[in-house]
mmCIF file of C-alpha atoms and ligand atoms in Angstrom:
data_model
loop_
_atom_site.group_PDB
_atom_site.id
_atom_site.type_symbol
_atom_site.label_atom_id
_atom_site.label_comp_id
_atom_site.label_asym_id
_atom_site.label_seq_id
_atom_site.Cartn_x
_atom_site.Cartn_y
_atom_site.Cartn_z
ATOM 1 C CA MET A 84 0.395 0.203 0.114
ATOM 2 C CA ARG A 85 0.969 3.267 -0.409
ATOM 3 C CA THR A 86 2.368 5.217 2.710
ATOM 4 C CA ALA A 87 2.281 8.621 4.112
ATOM 5 C CA ALA A 88 5.521 10.777 3.722
ATOM 6 C CA GLY A 89 8.225 9.497 6.046
ATOM 7 C CA GLU A 90 6.750 6.398 6.999
ATOM 8 C CA ARG A 91 7.448 2.299 5.964
ATOM 9 C CA LEU A 92 5.469 -0.569 6.685
ATOM 10 C CA GLU A 93 6.513 -3.768 7.482
ATOM 11 C CA VAL A 94 3.939 -7.150 7.532
ATOM 12 C CA LEU A 95 3.918 -8.525 11.150
ATOM 13 C CA VAL A 96 0.698 -10.772 11.085
ATOM 14 C CA SER A 97 -0.050 -11.242 6.897
ATOM 15 C CA SER A 98 -3.749 -10.942 5.929
ATOM 16 C CA HIS A 99 -3.125 -15.143 4.933
ATOM 17 C CA ASP A 100 -2.681 -15.911 9.142
ATOM 18 C CA ILE A 101 -5.235 -13.994 10.143
ATOM 19 C CA LYS A 102 -7.876 -15.578 8.084
ATOM 20 C CA THR A 103 -7.025 -19.117 8.937
ATOM 21 C CA ARG A 104 -7.089 -17.761 12.367
ATOM 22 C CA VAL A 105 -10.253 -16.330 12.207
ATOM 23 C CA GLU A 106 -11.611 -19.596 11.056
ATOM 24 C CA GLN A 107 -10.530 -21.165 13.752
ATOM 25 C CA LEU A 108 -11.717 -19.031 16.178
ATOM 26 C CA GLY A 109 -15.279 -18.872 14.149
ATOM 27 C CA LYS A 110 -15.549 -22.640 14.630
ATOM 28 C CA ARG A 111 -14.587 -22.418 18.218
ATOM 29 C CA ILE A 112 -17.386 -20.246 19.550
ATOM 30 C CA THR A 113 -19.965 -21.675 17.235
ATOM 31 C CA ALA A 114 -19.117 -24.592 19.376
ATOM 32 C CA ASP A 115 -19.292 -23.059 22.084
ATOM 33 C CA TYR A 116 -22.381 -20.865 21.641
ATOM 34 C CA ASP A 117 -24.558 -23.330 20.161
ATOM 35 C CA GLY A 118 -27.878 -22.834 21.344
ATOM 36 C CA LYS A 119 -27.183 -19.404 22.798
ATOM 37 C CA ASP A 120 -28.489 -16.386 22.058
ATOM 38 C CA LEU A 121 -24.963 -14.766 21.268
ATOM 39 C CA VAL A 122 -24.318 -11.237 20.674
ATOM 40 C CA LEU A 123 -21.037 -9.770 19.434
ATOM 41 C CA ILE A 124 -20.252 -6.325 20.317
ATOM 42 C CA GLY A 125 -17.949 -4.694 18.633
ATOM 43 C CA ILE A 126 -15.656 -1.695 20.017
ATOM 44 C CA LEU A 127 -15.525 0.697 17.298
ATOM 45 C CA LYS A 128 -13.485 1.785 15.522
ATOM 46 C CA GLY A 129 -10.623 -0.574 15.371
ATOM 47 C CA SER A 130 -12.290 -3.420 15.726
ATOM 48 C CA PHE A 131 -14.859 -3.396 12.197
ATOM 49 C CA VAL A 132 -12.340 -5.554 9.723
ATOM 50 C CA PHE A 133 -12.316 -8.450 12.925
ATOM 51 C CA ILE A 134 -15.664 -8.140 13.360
ATOM 52 C CA ALA A 135 -16.853 -8.407 10.128
ATOM 53 C CA ASP A 136 -14.905 -11.258 8.977
ATOM 54 C CA LEU A 137 -15.102 -12.795 12.836
ATOM 55 C CA ALA A 138 -19.209 -12.568 12.432
ATOM 56 C CA ARG A 139 -18.719 -14.970 8.749
ATOM 57 C CA ALA A 140 -17.002 -17.398 10.209
ATOM 58 C CA ILE A 141 -19.652 -18.166 13.017
ATOM 59 C CA ASP A 142 -22.179 -20.312 12.157
ATOM 60 C CA LEU A 143 -24.650 -19.466 14.378
ATOM 61 C CA PRO A 144 -27.858 -16.481 14.254
ATOM 62 C CA LEU A 145 -25.993 -14.435 16.145
ATOM 63 C CA ALA A 146 -26.687 -10.856 16.692
ATOM 64 C CA VAL A 147 -24.651 -7.370 16.178
ATOM 65 C CA ASP A 148 -24.387 -4.368 17.759
ATOM 66 C CA PHE A 149 -21.751 -1.871 19.049
ATOM 67 C CA MET A 150 -19.836 0.400 21.054
ATOM 68 C CA ALA A 151 -17.600 3.531 20.480
ATOM 69 C CA VAL A 152 -15.489 4.345 23.943
ATOM 70 C CA SER A 153 -13.387 7.440 24.642
ATOM 71 C CA SER A 154 -10.551 7.613 26.840
ATOM 72 C CA TYR A 155 -9.685 10.454 29.017
ATOM 73 C CA GLY A 156 -6.790 12.109 28.782
ATOM 74 C CA MET A 157 -3.431 12.283 26.631
ATOM 75 C CA SER A 158 -4.055 10.368 23.398
ATOM 76 C CA THR A 159 -1.831 8.224 22.893
ATOM 77 C CA GLN A 160 -1.652 6.479 26.212
ATOM 78 C CA SER A 161 -5.104 4.835 27.881
ATOM 79 C CA SER A 162 -6.037 6.242 31.385
ATOM 80 C CA GLY A 163 -8.100 3.120 32.106
ATOM 81 C CA VAL A 164 -11.157 6.212 32.476
ATOM 82 C CA VAL A 165 -13.075 5.490 29.676
ATOM 83 C CA ARG A 166 -15.909 7.456 28.385
ATOM 84 C CA ILE A 167 -19.127 5.538 26.071
ATOM 85 C CA VAL A 168 -19.878 8.017 23.529
ATOM 86 C CA LYS A 169 -21.717 5.865 21.532
ATOM 87 C CA ASP A 170 -23.575 2.747 23.668
ATOM 88 C CA LEU A 171 -25.502 -0.269 22.585
ATOM 89 C CA ASP A 172 -28.904 0.276 20.226
ATOM 90 C CA HIS A 173 -30.427 -3.030 22.367
ATOM 91 C CA SER A 174 -31.058 -4.563 25.616
ATOM 92 C CA LEU A 175 -28.357 -7.758 26.620
ATOM 93 C CA ASP A 176 -30.920 -9.109 28.899
ATOM 94 C CA GLY A 177 -30.810 -13.081 28.406
ATOM 95 C CA LYS A 178 -28.132 -12.363 25.867
ATOM 96 C CA HIS A 179 -24.410 -14.054 25.526
ATOM 97 C CA VAL A 180 -22.174 -11.377 24.966
ATOM 98 C CA LEU A 181 -18.636 -11.639 23.613
ATOM 99 C CA VAL A 182 -16.676 -8.545 23.261
ATOM 100 C CA VAL A 183 -14.751 -8.293 20.007
ATOM 101 C CA GLU A 184 -11.829 -5.845 20.489
ATOM 102 C CA ASP A 185 -8.612 -5.259 17.658
ATOM 103 C CA ILE A 186 -5.821 -5.130 20.248
ATOM 104 C CA VAL A 187 -5.232 -5.244 24.221
ATOM 105 C CA ASP A 188 -2.512 -2.900 25.251
ATOM 106 C CA THR A 189 -2.055 -1.535 28.777
ATOM 107 C CA GLY A 190 -5.914 -3.438 29.032
ATOM 108 C CA LEU A 191 -7.333 -0.894 30.430
ATOM 109 C CA THR A 192 -10.093 0.324 28.227
ATOM 110 C CA LEU A 193 -11.291 -3.608 27.703
ATOM 111 C CA ASN A 194 -11.167 -3.270 32.095
ATOM 112 C CA TYR A 195 -13.883 -0.946 31.851
ATOM 113 C CA ILE A 196 -15.593 -1.896 29.288
ATOM 114 C CA TYR A 197 -15.883 -6.136 30.367
ATOM 115 C CA GLY A 198 -17.037 -4.407 34.052
ATOM 116 C CA HIS A 199 -19.408 -1.905 32.707
ATOM 117 C CA LEU A 200 -21.152 -5.220 30.165
ATOM 118 C CA LYS A 201 -21.302 -7.123 33.485
ATOM 119 C CA SER A 202 -23.822 -5.121 34.892
ATOM 120 C CA ARG A 203 -26.002 -4.982 31.684
ATOM 121 C CA GLY A 204 -28.028 -7.985 32.342
ATOM 122 C CA ALA A 205 -26.031 -10.589 30.282
ATOM 123 C CA MET A 206 -25.979 -13.627 30.756
ATOM 124 C CA SER A 207 -21.960 -14.086 30.320
ATOM 125 C CA VAL A 208 -19.553 -11.404 29.459
ATOM 126 C CA LYS A 209 -16.392 -12.564 27.246
ATOM 127 C CA ILE A 210 -13.392 -11.565 25.240
ATOM 128 C CA CYS A 211 -12.417 -11.982 21.542
ATOM 129 C CA SER A 212 -9.444 -9.624 20.858
ATOM 130 C CA LEU A 213 -7.545 -10.406 17.755
ATOM 131 C CA LEU A 214 -4.457 -8.902 19.125
ATOM 132 C CA ASP A 215 -3.144 -9.038 22.245
ATOM 133 C CA LYS A 216 0.507 -6.995 23.244
ATOM 134 C CA VAL A 217 1.275 -9.030 26.903
ATOM 135 C CA SER A 218 4.486 -7.354 27.813
ATOM 136 C CA ARG A 219 2.303 -3.800 27.887
ATOM 137 C CA ARG A 220 -0.395 -5.426 30.326
ATOM 138 C CA GLN A 221 -1.254 -3.026 33.238
ATOM 139 C CA VAL A 222 -4.409 -4.642 34.683
ATOM 140 C CA ALA A 223 -5.403 -8.034 34.408
ATOM 141 C CA VAL A 224 -8.142 -8.400 31.786
ATOM 142 C CA PRO A 225 -9.715 -12.324 30.690
ATOM 143 C CA ILE A 226 -8.886 -13.246 26.587
ATOM 144 C CA HIS A 227 -11.118 -16.064 26.161
ATOM 145 C CA TYR A 228 -10.593 -16.060 22.541
ATOM 146 C CA LYS A 229 -6.959 -14.760 21.079
ATOM 147 C CA GLY A 230 -5.921 -14.168 17.096
ATOM 148 C CA PHE A 231 -2.359 -13.526 18.024
ATOM 149 C CA GLU A 232 0.294 -12.228 20.939
ATOM 150 C CA ILE A 233 2.201 -9.882 19.433
ATOM 151 C CA PRO A 234 5.671 -7.611 20.582
ATOM 152 C CA ASP A 235 5.245 -4.349 22.253
ATOM 153 C CA GLU A 236 5.107 -2.564 18.938
ATOM 154 C CA PHE A 237 2.823 -0.065 17.682
ATOM 155 C CA VAL A 238 0.687 -1.924 14.725
ATOM 156 C CA VAL A 239 -1.953 -0.790 12.132
ATOM 157 C CA GLY A 240 -3.947 -2.653 9.312
ATOM 158 C CA TYR A 241 -7.002 -4.995 9.499
ATOM 159 C CA GLY A 242 -8.688 -1.597 11.572
ATOM 160 C CA LEU A 243 -5.857 -0.780 13.429
ATOM 161 C CA ASP A 244 -5.253 3.099 12.703
ATOM 162 C CA VAL A 245 -2.241 5.909 13.556
ATOM 163 C CA GLU A 246 -4.493 9.285 13.261
ATOM 164 C CA GLU A 247 -7.114 7.293 10.984
ATOM 165 C CA ARG A 248 -4.318 6.162 8.669
ATOM 166 C CA TYR A 249 -4.335 2.569 7.095
ATOM 167 C CA ARG A 250 -7.279 1.299 8.628
ATOM 168 C CA ASN A 251 -8.003 0.049 5.339
ATOM 169 C CA LEU A 252 -4.758 -2.106 5.235
ATOM 170 C CA PRO A 253 -5.299 -6.394 5.075
ATOM 171 C CA ASP A 254 -2.003 -7.136 7.088
ATOM 172 C CA VAL A 255 -1.545 -5.833 10.338
ATOM 173 C CA CYS A 256 1.779 -4.310 10.022
ATOM 174 C CA ARG A 257 4.562 -2.045 12.299
ATOM 175 C CA VAL A 258 4.778 1.131 11.073
ATOM 176 C CA ILE A 259 8.006 2.026 10.252
ATOM 177 C CA LYS A 260 9.584 6.069 10.742
ATOM 178 C CA SER A 261 12.447 6.926 8.648
HETATM 179 P P1 IMP B 287 -5.335 0.212 25.626
HETATM 180 O O1 IMP B 287 -6.973 0.455 27.044
HETATM 181 O O2 IMP B 287 -4.186 -0.161 26.876
HETATM 182 O O3 IMP B 287 -5.455 -1.833 25.986
HETATM 183 O O4 IMP B 287 -5.827 -0.012 25.049
HETATM 184 C C1 IMP B 287 -6.350 -0.601 23.506
HETATM 185 C C2 IMP B 287 -6.673 0.752 22.630
HETATM 186 O O5 IMP B 287 -5.436 1.435 22.253
HETATM 187 C C3 IMP B 287 -7.081 -0.326 21.735
HETATM 188 O O6 IMP B 287 -8.340 -0.602 21.170
HETATM 189 C C4 IMP B 287 -6.129 0.720 20.357
HETATM 190 O O7 IMP B 287 -7.736 1.530 19.803
HETATM 191 C C5 IMP B 287 -5.031 1.458 20.612
HETATM 192 N N1 IMP B 287 -3.908 0.515 20.201
HETATM 193 C C6 IMP B 287 -3.298 -0.062 21.523
HETATM 194 N N2 IMP B 287 -1.801 -0.812 21.025
HETATM 195 C C7 IMP B 287 -1.552 -0.103 19.461
HETATM 196 C C8 IMP B 287 -1.414 -0.143 18.303
HETATM 197 O O8 IMP B 287 -0.273 -1.084 18.451
HETATM 198 N N3 IMP B 287 -1.655 0.033 17.332
HETATM 199 C C9 IMP B 287 -3.180 0.658 16.932
HETATM 200 N N4 IMP B 287 -3.643 1.237 17.616
HETATM 201 C C10 IMP B 287 -3.404 0.455 19.512
#
């Protein structure tokens, strides 16, 4: 893909590997939620590509909803104090919720969302994240379904951005500034 001036991209997780892993996750989720009323909740914007592929890899009559949150404080660092800027459209009463996230970094954002959703009447709440930057974790969050563990590097693509760029890359790439 053409890049912005002074930036180079290097593939960290290829679209081929992502596709294979998403299919595996979809099969596991299909088996685990068979007979249950499942709703996937995508956290905007980063999860939009992942949730689109994951939803189609799950062979169940599921529902999809979205939440958008913003973190207070410095934009480059998660503060853990989260504001809901777009709430869910539907009630979670009686539903089994699977939160679909692009990446868990410090865990602060997801820790808040997880606690918040558990208080909203769902039968169960679990987490599925495509990427996990394990070495950056500040609070423990349970990632029930995980795509890939990655090193502590800033990545873009497959929904992830740097200043809104590169969400449309099919691979997950590291950004190298020159
Ligand atoms: P946490 O609260 O530190 O876990 O932050 C999670 C959020 O930070 C993710 O949902 C992303 O929006 C963003 N983020 C963390 N690491 C990266 C990265 O490497 N690339 C792009 N966004 C990231």
